[in-house]
PDB file of C-alpha atoms in Angstrom:
ATOM      1  CA  MET A  10     -72.211 -48.844-138.493  1.00  0.00           C
ATOM      2  CA  THR A  11     -70.183 -45.820-140.419  1.00  0.00           C
ATOM      3  CA  THR A  12     -66.945 -47.580-138.488  1.00  0.00           C
ATOM      4  CA  MET A  13     -67.556 -50.754-140.388  1.00  0.00           C
ATOM      5  CA  GLU A  14     -68.543 -48.956-143.813  1.00  0.00           C
ATOM      6  CA  TRP A  15     -70.939 -51.193-144.487  1.00  0.00           C
ATOM      7  CA  GLU A  16     -73.947 -48.224-143.100  1.00  0.00           C
ATOM      8  CA  HIS A  17     -76.158 -49.473-146.076  1.00  0.00           C
ATOM      9  CA  LEU A  18     -76.924 -52.720-144.864  1.00  0.00           C
ATOM     10  CA  PRO A  19     -79.343 -52.786-141.625  1.00  0.00           C
ATOM     11  CA  VAL A  20     -78.229 -53.265-138.356  1.00  0.00           C
ATOM     12  CA  PRO A  21     -77.565 -56.731-137.390  1.00  0.00           C
ATOM     13  CA  ASP A  22     -79.497 -58.046-134.881  1.00  0.00           C
ATOM     14  CA  LEU A  23     -77.961 -60.935-132.947  1.00  0.00           C
ATOM     15  CA  THR A  24     -79.932 -61.182-129.594  1.00  0.00           C
ATOM     16  CA  GLY A  25     -80.722 -64.539-127.903  1.00  0.00           C
ATOM     17  CA  ARG A  26     -78.192 -65.895-130.832  1.00  0.00           C
ATOM     18  CA  THR A  27     -74.693 -67.595-129.501  1.00  0.00           C
ATOM     19  CA  VAL A  28     -71.379 -67.174-130.975  1.00  0.00           C
ATOM     20  CA  VAL A  29     -68.349 -68.950-130.283  1.00  0.00           C
ATOM     21  CA  MET A  30     -65.311 -67.372-131.269  1.00  0.00           C
ATOM     22  CA  THR A  31     -61.618 -68.079-130.880  1.00  0.00           C
ATOM     23  CA  GLY A  32     -58.838 -65.076-130.815  1.00  0.00           C
ATOM     24  CA  ALA A  33     -61.282 -62.496-128.584  1.00  0.00           C
ATOM     25  CA  SER A  34     -58.259 -61.431-126.627  1.00  0.00           C
ATOM     26  CA  ASP A  35     -56.324 -58.909-128.663  1.00  0.00           C
ATOM     27  CA  GLY A  36     -56.331 -56.983-131.797  1.00  0.00           C
ATOM     28  CA  LEU A  37     -59.695 -57.091-134.546  1.00  0.00           C
ATOM     29  CA  GLY A  38     -61.238 -60.509-132.385  1.00  0.00           C
ATOM     30  CA  ARG A  39     -61.560 -58.306-129.604  1.00  0.00           C
ATOM     31  CA  GLU A  40     -62.834 -55.454-131.516  1.00  0.00           C
ATOM     32  CA  ALA A  41     -65.618 -58.127-133.266  1.00  0.00           C
ATOM     33  CA  ALA A  42     -66.453 -59.401-129.643  1.00  0.00           C
ATOM     34  CA  LEU A  43     -67.198 -55.819-128.361  1.00  0.00           C
ATOM     35  CA  GLN A  44     -69.344 -55.300-131.786  1.00  0.00           C
ATOM     36  CA  LEU A  45     -71.296 -59.037-131.839  1.00  0.00           C
ATOM     37  CA  ALA A  46     -72.059 -58.143-128.044  1.00  0.00           C
ATOM     38  CA  LEU A  47     -73.168 -54.702-129.405  1.00  0.00           C
ATOM     39  CA  TRP A  48     -75.710 -56.372-131.556  1.00  0.00           C
ATOM     40  CA  GLY A  49     -77.001 -58.515-128.807  1.00  0.00           C
ATOM     41  CA  ALA A  50     -75.037 -62.033-128.873  1.00  0.00           C
ATOM     42  CA  ASP A  51     -74.059 -64.242-126.349  1.00  0.00           C
ATOM     43  CA  LEU A  52     -70.570 -64.822-126.582  1.00  0.00           C
ATOM     44  CA  VAL A  53     -68.429 -68.002-125.142  1.00  0.00           C
ATOM     45  CA  LEU A  54     -64.991 -67.084-125.635  1.00  0.00           C
ATOM     46  CA  PRO A  55     -62.281 -69.724-125.830  1.00  0.00           C
ATOM     47  CA  VAL A  56     -58.945 -67.924-124.323  1.00  0.00           C
ATOM     48  CA  ARG A  57     -55.367 -69.417-123.600  1.00  0.00           C
ATOM     49  CA  THR A  58     -54.893 -66.988-121.012  1.00  0.00           C
ATOM     50  CA  ARG A  59     -57.717 -66.481-118.734  1.00  0.00           C
ATOM     51  CA  SER A  60     -56.586 -62.878-117.172  1.00  0.00           C
ATOM     52  CA  LYS A  61     -56.633 -61.260-121.081  1.00  0.00           C
ATOM     53  CA  GLY A  62     -59.983 -62.709-121.588  1.00  0.00           C
ATOM     54  CA  GLU A  63     -61.284 -61.247-118.270  1.00  0.00           C
ATOM     55  CA  VAL A  64     -60.042 -57.554-119.090  1.00  0.00           C
ATOM     56  CA  VAL A  65     -61.919 -58.166-122.356  1.00  0.00           C
ATOM     57  CA  ALA A  66     -65.196 -59.780-120.533  1.00  0.00           C
ATOM     58  CA  GLU A  67     -65.046 -56.944-118.366  1.00  0.00           C
ATOM     59  CA  ARG A  68     -65.125 -54.072-121.161  1.00  0.00           C
ATOM     60  CA  ILE A  69     -67.885 -55.638-123.041  1.00  0.00           C
ATOM     61  CA  THR A  70     -69.699 -55.762-120.225  1.00  0.00           C
ATOM     62  CA  ARG A  71     -69.033 -52.010-119.377  1.00  0.00           C
ATOM     63  CA  GLU A  72     -69.645 -51.105-122.651  1.00  0.00           C
ATOM     64  CA  THR A  73     -72.941 -53.372-123.416  1.00  0.00           C
ATOM     65  CA  GLY A  74     -74.328 -52.825-119.592  1.00  0.00           C
ATOM     66  CA  ARG A  75     -74.917 -56.696-120.159  1.00  0.00           C
ATOM     67  CA  PRO A  76     -73.242 -58.996-117.937  1.00  0.00           C
ATOM     68  CA  GLY A  77     -74.007 -61.847-118.557  1.00  0.00           C
ATOM     69  CA  ALA A  78     -72.794 -61.507-122.511  1.00  0.00           C
ATOM     70  CA  VAL A  79     -69.410 -62.955-121.896  1.00  0.00           C
ATOM     71  CA  ARG A  80     -68.719 -66.783-120.868  1.00  0.00           C
ATOM     72  CA  LEU A  81     -64.876 -67.760-121.194  1.00  0.00           C
ATOM     73  CA  THR A  82     -63.827 -70.961-121.328  1.00  0.00           C
ATOM     74  CA  HIS A  83     -59.790 -72.285-121.490  1.00  0.00           C
ATOM     75  CA  LEU A  84     -58.359 -73.822-125.125  1.00  0.00           C
ATOM     76  CA  ASP A  85     -55.049 -73.634-126.181  1.00  0.00           C
ATOM     77  CA  LEU A  86     -54.915 -74.070-129.812  1.00  0.00           C
ATOM     78  CA  ALA A  87     -51.892 -75.226-129.996  1.00  0.00           C
ATOM     79  CA  ASP A  88     -51.955 -78.360-127.894  1.00  0.00           C
ATOM     80  CA  MET A  89     -54.925 -80.311-129.916  1.00  0.00           C
ATOM     81  CA  ALA A  90     -55.708 -82.151-126.274  1.00  0.00           C
ATOM     82  CA  SER A  91     -56.708 -78.961-125.042  1.00  0.00           C
ATOM     83  CA  VAL A  92     -58.887 -78.176-127.680  1.00  0.00           C
ATOM     84  CA  ARG A  93     -60.773 -81.601-127.002  1.00  0.00           C
ATOM     85  CA  GLU A  94     -60.965 -80.153-123.413  1.00  0.00           C
ATOM     86  CA  GLY A  95     -61.826 -76.924-124.319  1.00  0.00           C
ATOM     87  CA  ALA A  96     -64.709 -78.301-127.451  1.00  0.00           C
ATOM     88  CA  ALA A  97     -66.268 -79.717-124.600  1.00  0.00           C
ATOM     89  CA  GLY A  98     -66.017 -76.429-121.959  1.00  0.00           C
ATOM     90  CA  ILE A  99     -67.771 -75.139-125.463  1.00  0.00           C
ATOM     91  CA  GLU A 100     -70.121 -77.512-125.108  1.00  0.00           C
ATOM     92  CA  ARG A 101     -71.155 -77.236-121.199  1.00  0.00           C
ATOM     93  CA  LEU A 102     -71.499 -73.913-121.641  1.00  0.00           C
ATOM     94  CA  VAL A 103     -73.963 -73.539-124.732  1.00  0.00           C
ATOM     95  CA  GLY A 104     -75.897 -76.331-123.473  1.00  0.00           C
ATOM     96  CA  PRO A 105     -79.019 -78.077-125.231  1.00  0.00           C
ATOM     97  CA  GLY A 106     -79.391 -74.633-127.781  1.00  0.00           C
ATOM     98  CA  GLY A 107     -76.222 -75.074-129.604  1.00  0.00           C
ATOM     99  CA  ILE A 108     -74.100 -72.281-131.490  1.00  0.00           C
ATOM    100  CA  ASP A 109     -75.484 -69.919-133.785  1.00  0.00           C
ATOM    101  CA  LEU A 110     -71.840 -68.719-134.539  1.00  0.00           C
ATOM    102  CA  LEU A 111     -68.813 -70.400-134.636  1.00  0.00           C
ATOM    103  CA  ILE A 112     -65.780 -67.853-135.559  1.00  0.00           C
ATOM    104  CA  HIS A 113     -61.943 -68.484-136.063  1.00  0.00           C
ATOM    105  CA  VAL A 114     -60.133 -65.550-135.551  1.00  0.00           C
ATOM    106  CA  ALA A 115     -57.123 -66.692-133.275  1.00  0.00           C
ATOM    107  CA  GLY A 116     -54.080 -67.047-135.642  1.00  0.00           C
ATOM    108  CA  LEU A 117     -50.517 -66.524-135.376  1.00  0.00           C
ATOM    109  CA  VAL A 118     -46.318 -66.120-136.835  1.00  0.00           C
ATOM    110  CA  THR A 119     -43.904 -67.267-135.730  1.00  0.00           C
ATOM    111  CA  ARG A 120     -40.255 -65.926-136.107  1.00  0.00           C
ATOM    112  CA  HIS A 121     -38.433 -69.799-136.258  1.00  0.00           C
ATOM    113  CA  HIS A 122     -39.520 -73.342-137.267  1.00  0.00           C
ATOM    114  CA  GLU A 123     -41.022 -74.402-134.307  1.00  0.00           C
ATOM    115  CA  GLU A 124     -42.913 -77.793-133.185  1.00  0.00           C
ATOM    116  CA  THR A 125     -46.203 -77.887-130.876  1.00  0.00           C
ATOM    117  CA  ILE A 126     -45.797 -80.828-128.335  1.00  0.00           C
ATOM    118  CA  ASP A 127     -48.263 -83.014-130.599  1.00  0.00           C
ATOM    119  CA  GLY A 128     -45.072 -81.998-133.059  1.00  0.00           C
ATOM    120  CA  PHE A 129     -47.195 -79.918-135.684  1.00  0.00           C
ATOM    121  CA  GLU A 130     -45.331 -77.082-136.965  1.00  0.00           C
ATOM    122  CA  ARG A 131     -46.589 -74.333-134.901  1.00  0.00           C
ATOM    123  CA  MET A 132     -48.333 -71.915-137.522  1.00  0.00           C
ATOM    124  CA  LEU A 133     -49.806 -75.056-139.342  1.00  0.00           C
ATOM    125  CA  ALA A 134     -50.858 -76.649-135.966  1.00  0.00           C
ATOM    126  CA  VAL A 135     -52.615 -73.073-134.633  1.00  0.00           C
ATOM    127  CA  ASN A 136     -53.733 -71.278-137.842  1.00  0.00           C
ATOM    128  CA  ALA A 137     -55.262 -74.687-139.283  1.00  0.00           C
ATOM    129  CA  LEU A 138     -54.864 -77.585-137.647  1.00  0.00           C
ATOM    130  CA  ALA A 139     -56.505 -76.791-134.615  1.00  0.00           C
ATOM    131  CA  PRO A 140     -59.956 -74.788-136.045  1.00  0.00           C
ATOM    132  CA  LEU A 141     -60.407 -77.476-137.826  1.00  0.00           C
ATOM    133  CA  LEU A 142     -60.439 -80.056-135.100  1.00  0.00           C
ATOM    134  CA  LEU A 143     -62.866 -77.777-133.250  1.00  0.00           C
ATOM    135  CA  THR A 144     -65.430 -77.238-135.759  1.00  0.00           C
ATOM    136  CA  GLU A 145     -65.346 -80.947-136.851  1.00  0.00           C
ATOM    137  CA  THR A 146     -66.227 -81.508-133.256  1.00  0.00           C
ATOM    138  CA  LEU A 147     -68.689 -78.449-132.373  1.00  0.00           C
ATOM    139  CA  LEU A 148     -70.220 -79.004-135.852  1.00  0.00           C
ATOM    140  CA  PRO A 149     -73.433 -80.912-134.867  1.00  0.00           C
ATOM    141  CA  LEU A 150     -74.157 -78.156-132.327  1.00  0.00           C
ATOM    142  CA  VAL A 151     -73.879 -75.441-135.351  1.00  0.00           C
ATOM    143  CA  ARG A 152     -77.054 -74.068-136.667  1.00  0.00           C
ATOM    144  CA  GLU A 153     -76.422 -70.857-139.063  1.00  0.00           C
ATOM    145  CA  ARG A 154     -72.444 -70.240-139.470  1.00  0.00           C
ATOM    146  CA  VAL A 155     -68.839 -71.228-139.616  1.00  0.00           C
ATOM    147  CA  VAL A 156     -66.732 -68.050-140.096  1.00  0.00           C
ATOM    148  CA  VAL A 157     -63.159 -68.840-140.572  1.00  0.00           C
ATOM    149  CA  VAL A 158     -60.481 -65.964-140.975  1.00  0.00           C
ATOM    150  CA  ALA A 159     -58.412 -67.057-143.556  1.00  0.00           C
ATOM    151  CA  SER A 160     -55.461 -65.183-145.725  1.00  0.00           C
ATOM    152  CA  ASP A 161     -54.655 -64.062-149.136  1.00  0.00           C
ATOM    153  CA  ALA A 162     -51.110 -65.383-147.760  1.00  0.00           C
ATOM    154  CA  HIS A 163     -52.687 -68.630-149.055  1.00  0.00           C
ATOM    155  CA  THR A 164     -51.529 -67.190-152.557  1.00  0.00           C
ATOM    156  CA  PHE A 165     -47.893 -67.756-151.590  1.00  0.00           C
ATOM    157  CA  GLY A 166     -48.576 -70.741-149.994  1.00  0.00           C
ATOM    158  CA  SER A 167     -47.560 -74.798-150.873  1.00  0.00           C
ATOM    159  CA  ILE A 168     -49.145 -78.156-149.978  1.00  0.00           C
ATOM    160  CA  ASP A 169     -46.733 -80.841-149.289  1.00  0.00           C
ATOM    161  CA  LEU A 170     -48.174 -83.594-147.462  1.00  0.00           C
ATOM    162  CA  GLY A 171     -45.206 -86.226-147.832  1.00  0.00           C
ATOM    163  CA  ASP A 172     -43.398 -82.998-145.561  1.00  0.00           C
ATOM    164  CA  PRO A 173     -46.515 -81.143-144.239  1.00  0.00           C
ATOM    165  CA  HIS A 174     -44.772 -80.149-141.154  1.00  0.00           C
ATOM    166  CA  PHE A 175     -40.964 -78.995-143.137  1.00  0.00           C
ATOM    167  CA  ARG A 176     -38.717 -81.314-141.117  1.00  0.00           C
ATOM    168  CA  ARG A 177     -36.501 -81.705-144.523  1.00  0.00           C
ATOM    169  CA  GLY A 178     -36.103 -78.377-144.445  1.00  0.00           C
ATOM    170  CA  GLY A 179     -37.455 -75.273-146.847  1.00  0.00           C
ATOM    171  CA  TRP A 180     -39.188 -73.771-143.675  1.00  0.00           C
ATOM    172  CA  SER A 181     -39.387 -69.360-143.469  1.00  0.00           C
ATOM    173  CA  PRO A 182     -41.823 -67.945-141.650  1.00  0.00           C
ATOM    174  CA  GLY A 183     -43.673 -66.423-145.266  1.00  0.00           C
ATOM    175  CA  ALA A 184     -43.394 -69.832-146.643  1.00  0.00           C
ATOM    176  CA  ALA A 185     -44.825 -71.626-143.224  1.00  0.00           C
ATOM    177  CA  TYR A 186     -47.419 -68.968-142.839  1.00  0.00           C
ATOM    178  CA  GLY A 187     -48.603 -69.555-146.408  1.00  0.00           C
ATOM    179  CA  ARG A 188     -48.879 -73.448-146.172  1.00  0.00           C
ATOM    180  CA  SER A 189     -51.095 -72.911-143.080  1.00  0.00           C
ATOM    181  CA  LYS A 190     -53.460 -70.371-144.144  1.00  0.00           C
ATOM    182  CA  LEU A 191     -53.897 -72.763-147.970  1.00  0.00           C
ATOM    183  CA  THR A 192     -54.705 -75.489-145.601  1.00  0.00           C
ATOM    184  CA  THR A 193     -57.211 -73.211-144.111  1.00  0.00           C
ATOM    185  CA  MET A 194     -58.761 -72.326-147.322  1.00  0.00           C
ATOM    186  CA  LEU A 195     -58.557 -75.917-148.578  1.00  0.00           C
ATOM    187  CA  TRP A 196     -60.419 -77.453-145.678  1.00  0.00           C
ATOM    188  CA  GLY A 197     -62.886 -74.807-145.499  1.00  0.00           C
ATOM    189  CA  ARG A 198     -63.787 -75.459-149.506  1.00  0.00           C
ATOM    190  CA  GLU A 199     -64.292 -78.734-148.548  1.00  0.00           C
ATOM    191  CA  LEU A 200     -65.871 -77.750-145.297  1.00  0.00           C
ATOM    192  CA  ALA A 201     -68.350 -75.734-147.424  1.00  0.00           C
ATOM    193  CA  ASP A 202     -69.398 -78.909-149.833  1.00  0.00           C
ATOM    194  CA  ARG A 203     -70.123 -80.553-147.095  1.00  0.00           C
ATOM    195  CA  LEU A 204     -72.204 -78.867-145.005  1.00  0.00           C
ATOM    196  CA  HIS A 205     -74.209 -77.338-148.340  1.00  0.00           C
ATOM    197  CA  ALA A 206     -74.437 -81.445-148.699  1.00  0.00           C
ATOM    198  CA  ARG A 207     -75.810 -81.524-145.332  1.00  0.00           C
ATOM    199  CA  GLY A 208     -79.098 -79.169-146.190  1.00  0.00           C
ATOM    200  CA  ASP A 209     -79.552 -77.759-142.769  1.00  0.00           C
ATOM    201  CA  GLY A 210     -79.153 -74.688-143.947  1.00  0.00           C
ATOM    202  CA  ALA A 211     -75.465 -74.105-141.862  1.00  0.00           C
ATOM    203  CA  ASP A 212     -72.672 -72.581-144.110  1.00  0.00           C
ATOM    204  CA  LEU A 213     -69.274 -71.638-143.394  1.00  0.00           C
ATOM    205  CA  GLN A 214     -67.595 -68.730-144.647  1.00  0.00           C
ATOM    206  CA  LEU A 215     -63.902 -67.966-145.399  1.00  0.00           C
ATOM    207  CA  VAL A 216     -62.640 -63.916-144.598  1.00  0.00           C
ATOM    208  CA  HIS A 217     -59.759 -62.134-144.844  1.00  0.00           C
ATOM    209  CA  PRO A 218     -59.154 -59.232-142.627  1.00  0.00           C
ATOM    210  CA  GLY A 219     -56.649 -57.455-144.785  1.00  0.00           C
ATOM    211  CA  TRP A 220     -53.745 -55.639-143.211  1.00  0.00           C
ATOM    212  CA  VAL A 221     -54.504 -55.180-139.944  1.00  0.00           C
ATOM    213  CA  LEU A 222     -52.098 -53.413-136.770  1.00  0.00           C
ATOM    214  CA  THR A 223     -52.523 -56.226-134.117  1.00  0.00           C
ATOM    215  CA  ASN A 224     -49.929 -58.218-133.070  1.00  0.00           C
ATOM    216  CA  LEU A 225     -49.546 -60.711-135.301  1.00  0.00           C
ATOM    217  CA  GLN A 226     -47.012 -58.995-137.209  1.00  0.00           C
ATOM    218  CA  ASN A 227     -45.064 -58.343-134.163  1.00  0.00           C
ATOM    219  CA  ALA A 228     -42.990 -61.757-134.909  1.00  0.00           C
ATOM    220  CA  THR A 229     -39.426 -60.059-135.619  1.00  0.00           C
ATOM    221  CA  GLY A 230     -37.668 -61.062-132.591  1.00  0.00           C
ATOM    222  CA  SER A 231     -37.101 -57.340-131.680  1.00  0.00           C
ATOM    223  CA  ALA A 232     -38.999 -54.606-129.355  1.00  0.00           C
ATOM    224  CA  ARG A 233     -37.377 -51.732-131.613  1.00  0.00           C
ATOM    225  CA  LEU A 234     -38.115 -53.480-135.370  1.00  0.00           C
ATOM    226  CA  ASP A 235     -41.146 -54.306-134.496  1.00  0.00           C
ATOM    227  CA  ARG A 236     -42.022 -50.814-133.858  1.00  0.00           C
ATOM    228  CA  LEU A 237     -40.313 -49.290-136.486  1.00  0.00           C
ATOM    229  CA  VAL A 238     -42.594 -51.991-138.936  1.00  0.00           C
ATOM    230  CA  THR A 239     -45.656 -51.115-137.103  1.00  0.00           C
ATOM    231  CA  GLU A 240     -44.408 -47.314-137.889  1.00  0.00           C
ATOM    232  CA  VAL A 241     -43.627 -47.953-141.204  1.00  0.00           C
ATOM    233  CA  THR A 242     -46.857 -49.829-142.177  1.00  0.00           C
ATOM    234  CA  ARG A 243     -49.169 -47.600-139.845  1.00  0.00           C
ATOM    235  CA  PRO A 244     -50.389 -45.542-143.203  1.00  0.00           C
ATOM    236  CA  ILE A 245     -51.117 -48.700-144.842  1.00  0.00           C
ATOM    237  CA  ALA A 246     -52.531 -50.976-142.561  1.00  0.00           C
ATOM    238  CA  MET A 247     -55.970 -50.794-141.012  1.00  0.00           C
ATOM    239  CA  PRO A 248     -56.723 -50.289-136.916  1.00  0.00           C
ATOM    240  CA  ALA A 249     -58.115 -53.359-135.380  1.00  0.00           C
ATOM    241  CA  ARG A 250     -61.732 -51.376-135.342  1.00  0.00           C
ATOM    242  CA  ARG A 251     -61.828 -51.337-139.105  1.00  0.00           C
ATOM    243  CA  GLY A 252     -60.347 -54.365-139.718  1.00  0.00           C
ATOM    244  CA  ALA A 253     -63.292 -56.185-137.774  1.00  0.00           C
ATOM    245  CA  SER A 254     -65.367 -55.180-140.421  1.00  0.00           C
ATOM    246  CA  SER A 255     -64.731 -57.991-142.796  1.00  0.00           C
ATOM    247  CA  VAL A 256     -64.881 -60.722-140.089  1.00  0.00           C
ATOM    248  CA  LEU A 257     -68.271 -58.973-138.875  1.00  0.00           C
ATOM    249  CA  PHE A 258     -69.604 -58.773-142.762  1.00  0.00           C
ATOM    250  CA  THR A 259     -68.884 -62.563-143.106  1.00  0.00           C
ATOM    251  CA  ALA A 260     -70.717 -63.688-140.006  1.00  0.00           C
ATOM    252  CA  THR A 261     -74.000 -61.652-140.247  1.00  0.00           C
ATOM    253  CA  GLN A 262     -74.675 -60.818-143.949  1.00  0.00           C
ATOM    254  CA  PRO A 263     -76.432 -63.075-146.073  1.00  0.00           C
ATOM    255  CA  LEU A 264     -73.835 -64.862-148.918  1.00  0.00           C
ATOM    256  CA  PRO A 265     -73.655 -67.882-151.011  1.00  0.00           C
ATOM    257  CA  PRO A 266     -72.222 -70.573-148.989  1.00  0.00           C
ATOM    258  CA  GLY A 267     -68.167 -70.953-149.177  1.00  0.00           C
ATOM    259  CA  SER A 268     -67.877 -67.149-149.912  1.00  0.00           C
ATOM    260  CA  TYR A 269     -64.362 -65.493-149.752  1.00  0.00           C
ATOM    261  CA  ILE A 270     -64.664 -61.624-148.180  1.00  0.00           C
ATOM    262  CA  GLY A 271     -61.966 -59.365-148.031  1.00  0.00           C
ATOM    263  CA  PRO A 272     -61.143 -55.917-148.349  1.00  0.00           C
ATOM    264  CA  ASP A 273     -61.863 -54.379-151.682  1.00  0.00           C
ATOM    265  CA  GLY A 274     -58.880 -51.970-151.524  1.00  0.00           C
ATOM    266  CA  ARG A 275     -55.579 -52.194-153.853  1.00  0.00           C
ATOM    267  CA  GLY A 276     -54.187 -55.566-152.775  1.00  0.00           C
ATOM    268  CA  ALA A 277     -57.262 -56.618-150.753  1.00  0.00           C
ATOM    269  CA  LEU A 278     -55.295 -54.616-147.952  1.00  0.00           C
ATOM    270  CA  ARG A 279     -57.701 -52.303-146.529  1.00  0.00           C
ATOM    271  CA  GLY A 280     -61.096 -50.923-147.354  1.00  0.00           C
ATOM    272  CA  ARG A 281     -64.773 -52.355-147.727  1.00  0.00           C
ATOM    273  CA  PRO A 282     -66.028 -55.755-147.286  1.00  0.00           C
ATOM    274  CA  THR A 283     -66.584 -57.385-150.910  1.00  0.00           C
ATOM    275  CA  PHE A 284     -65.868 -60.778-152.612  1.00  0.00           C
ATOM    276  CA  LEU A 285     -62.257 -61.524-153.374  1.00  0.00           C
ATOM    277  CA  ARG A 286     -60.777 -64.442-155.732  1.00  0.00           C
ATOM    278  CA  ARG A 287     -58.990 -67.517-154.252  1.00  0.00           C
ATOM    279  CA  SER A 288     -55.938 -68.912-155.653  1.00  0.00           C
ATOM    280  CA  ALA A 289     -57.468 -72.275-158.445  1.00  0.00           C
ATOM    281  CA  THR A 290     -54.979 -74.607-155.774  1.00  0.00           C
ATOM    282  CA  ALA A 291     -57.439 -72.778-153.082  1.00  0.00           C
ATOM    283  CA  LEU A 292     -60.546 -73.559-155.078  1.00  0.00           C
ATOM    284  CA  ASP A 293     -59.251 -77.409-156.469  1.00  0.00           C
ATOM    285  CA  ARG A 294     -62.055 -79.908-154.618  1.00  0.00           C
ATOM    286  CA  ASP A 295     -59.660 -82.882-155.108  1.00  0.00           C
ATOM    287  CA  LEU A 296     -56.920 -81.266-153.275  1.00  0.00           C
ATOM    288  CA  ALA A 297     -59.524 -79.956-150.484  1.00  0.00           C
ATOM    289  CA  ARG A 298     -60.358 -83.154-150.338  1.00  0.00           C
ATOM    290  CA  GLU A 299     -56.754 -84.679-149.983  1.00  0.00           C
ATOM    291  CA  VAL A 300     -55.845 -82.068-147.724  1.00  0.00           C
ATOM    292  CA  THR A 301     -58.771 -82.298-145.305  1.00  0.00           C
ATOM    293  CA  ALA A 302     -58.719 -86.150-144.513  1.00  0.00           C
ATOM    294  CA  TRP A 303     -54.974 -85.891-144.025  1.00  0.00           C
ATOM    295  CA  ALA A 304     -55.645 -83.184-141.448  1.00  0.00           C
ATOM    296  CA  GLN A 305     -58.406 -84.809-139.817  1.00  0.00           C
ATOM    297  CA  SER A 306     -55.871 -87.877-139.257  1.00  0.00           C
ATOM    298  CA  GLU A 307     -53.450 -85.924-138.194  1.00  0.00           C
ATOM    299  CA  VAL A 308     -55.439 -84.514-135.477  1.00  0.00           C
ATOM    300  CA  ARG A 309     -56.769 -87.673-134.491  1.00  0.00           C
ATOM    301  CA  SER A 310     -53.298 -88.898-134.255  1.00  0.00           C
ATOM    302  CA  ALA A 311     -52.732 -86.012-131.476  1.00  0.00           C
ATOM    303  CA  PRO A 312     -52.804 -87.429-127.896  1.00  0.00           C
ATOM    304  CA  SER A 313     -55.902 -87.354-126.336  1.00  0.00           C
TER     305      SER A 313
END
């Protein structure tokens, strides 16, 4: 637990608990998946690339000595039809026992303006719309908690429901990433309220992992420049194992519904998990309901 930097708390016992987690093929998701399995969780990992998922599953089996700890299913967050198929696959794998923890870690940064097969701006689709669709589809099966990896990048994001996919211009990696994360914060706020009203004990938590050395930052288009960015930021950024700490804390510790957790260091770049402030926009309940309704409409309109 010392690597988690919250050794003052008891080690979670997840024996017999079913955890569904996206983004486990790489980076902090991979490290979080291993730790959850070491704590006894049974993992269902939706992956886009089966071979990468199998590498993670083999590592978890080797380090936990639990051959049945991981089950894989295919899911591509850039394709809403695949998200629906992936959700059906998850339902088959978890069966009547349901899902204890649903954790969204997968994320994307692109260098250029791109649209998915559904016509959605790619970062908005992968970082916000697909997690919403997967959550809404699986929500009747969730018994305890939904954890969504957001970002302090939401503070420089803006919402424009008249042009959410930047078709009239204004796209930049920062603007699009910020919008995707603000959208995530807003639908997370709305769903937290909805789960609280449901009253069955399930909740939603948002988490900002901090600055973590993962493939997410390798978005310059140049392998040489990617290496330079990695080396320059290495003194600031956390390794993936440490970066997973806030996600694991948020997934396993008692928290008020709808909390926003992240590192306690300067700029929330690194440190121990703590409660973070979110922007005033991210706290706007009326906007949260409006954005959630829009996002639900968008994913419903995507071809099956």
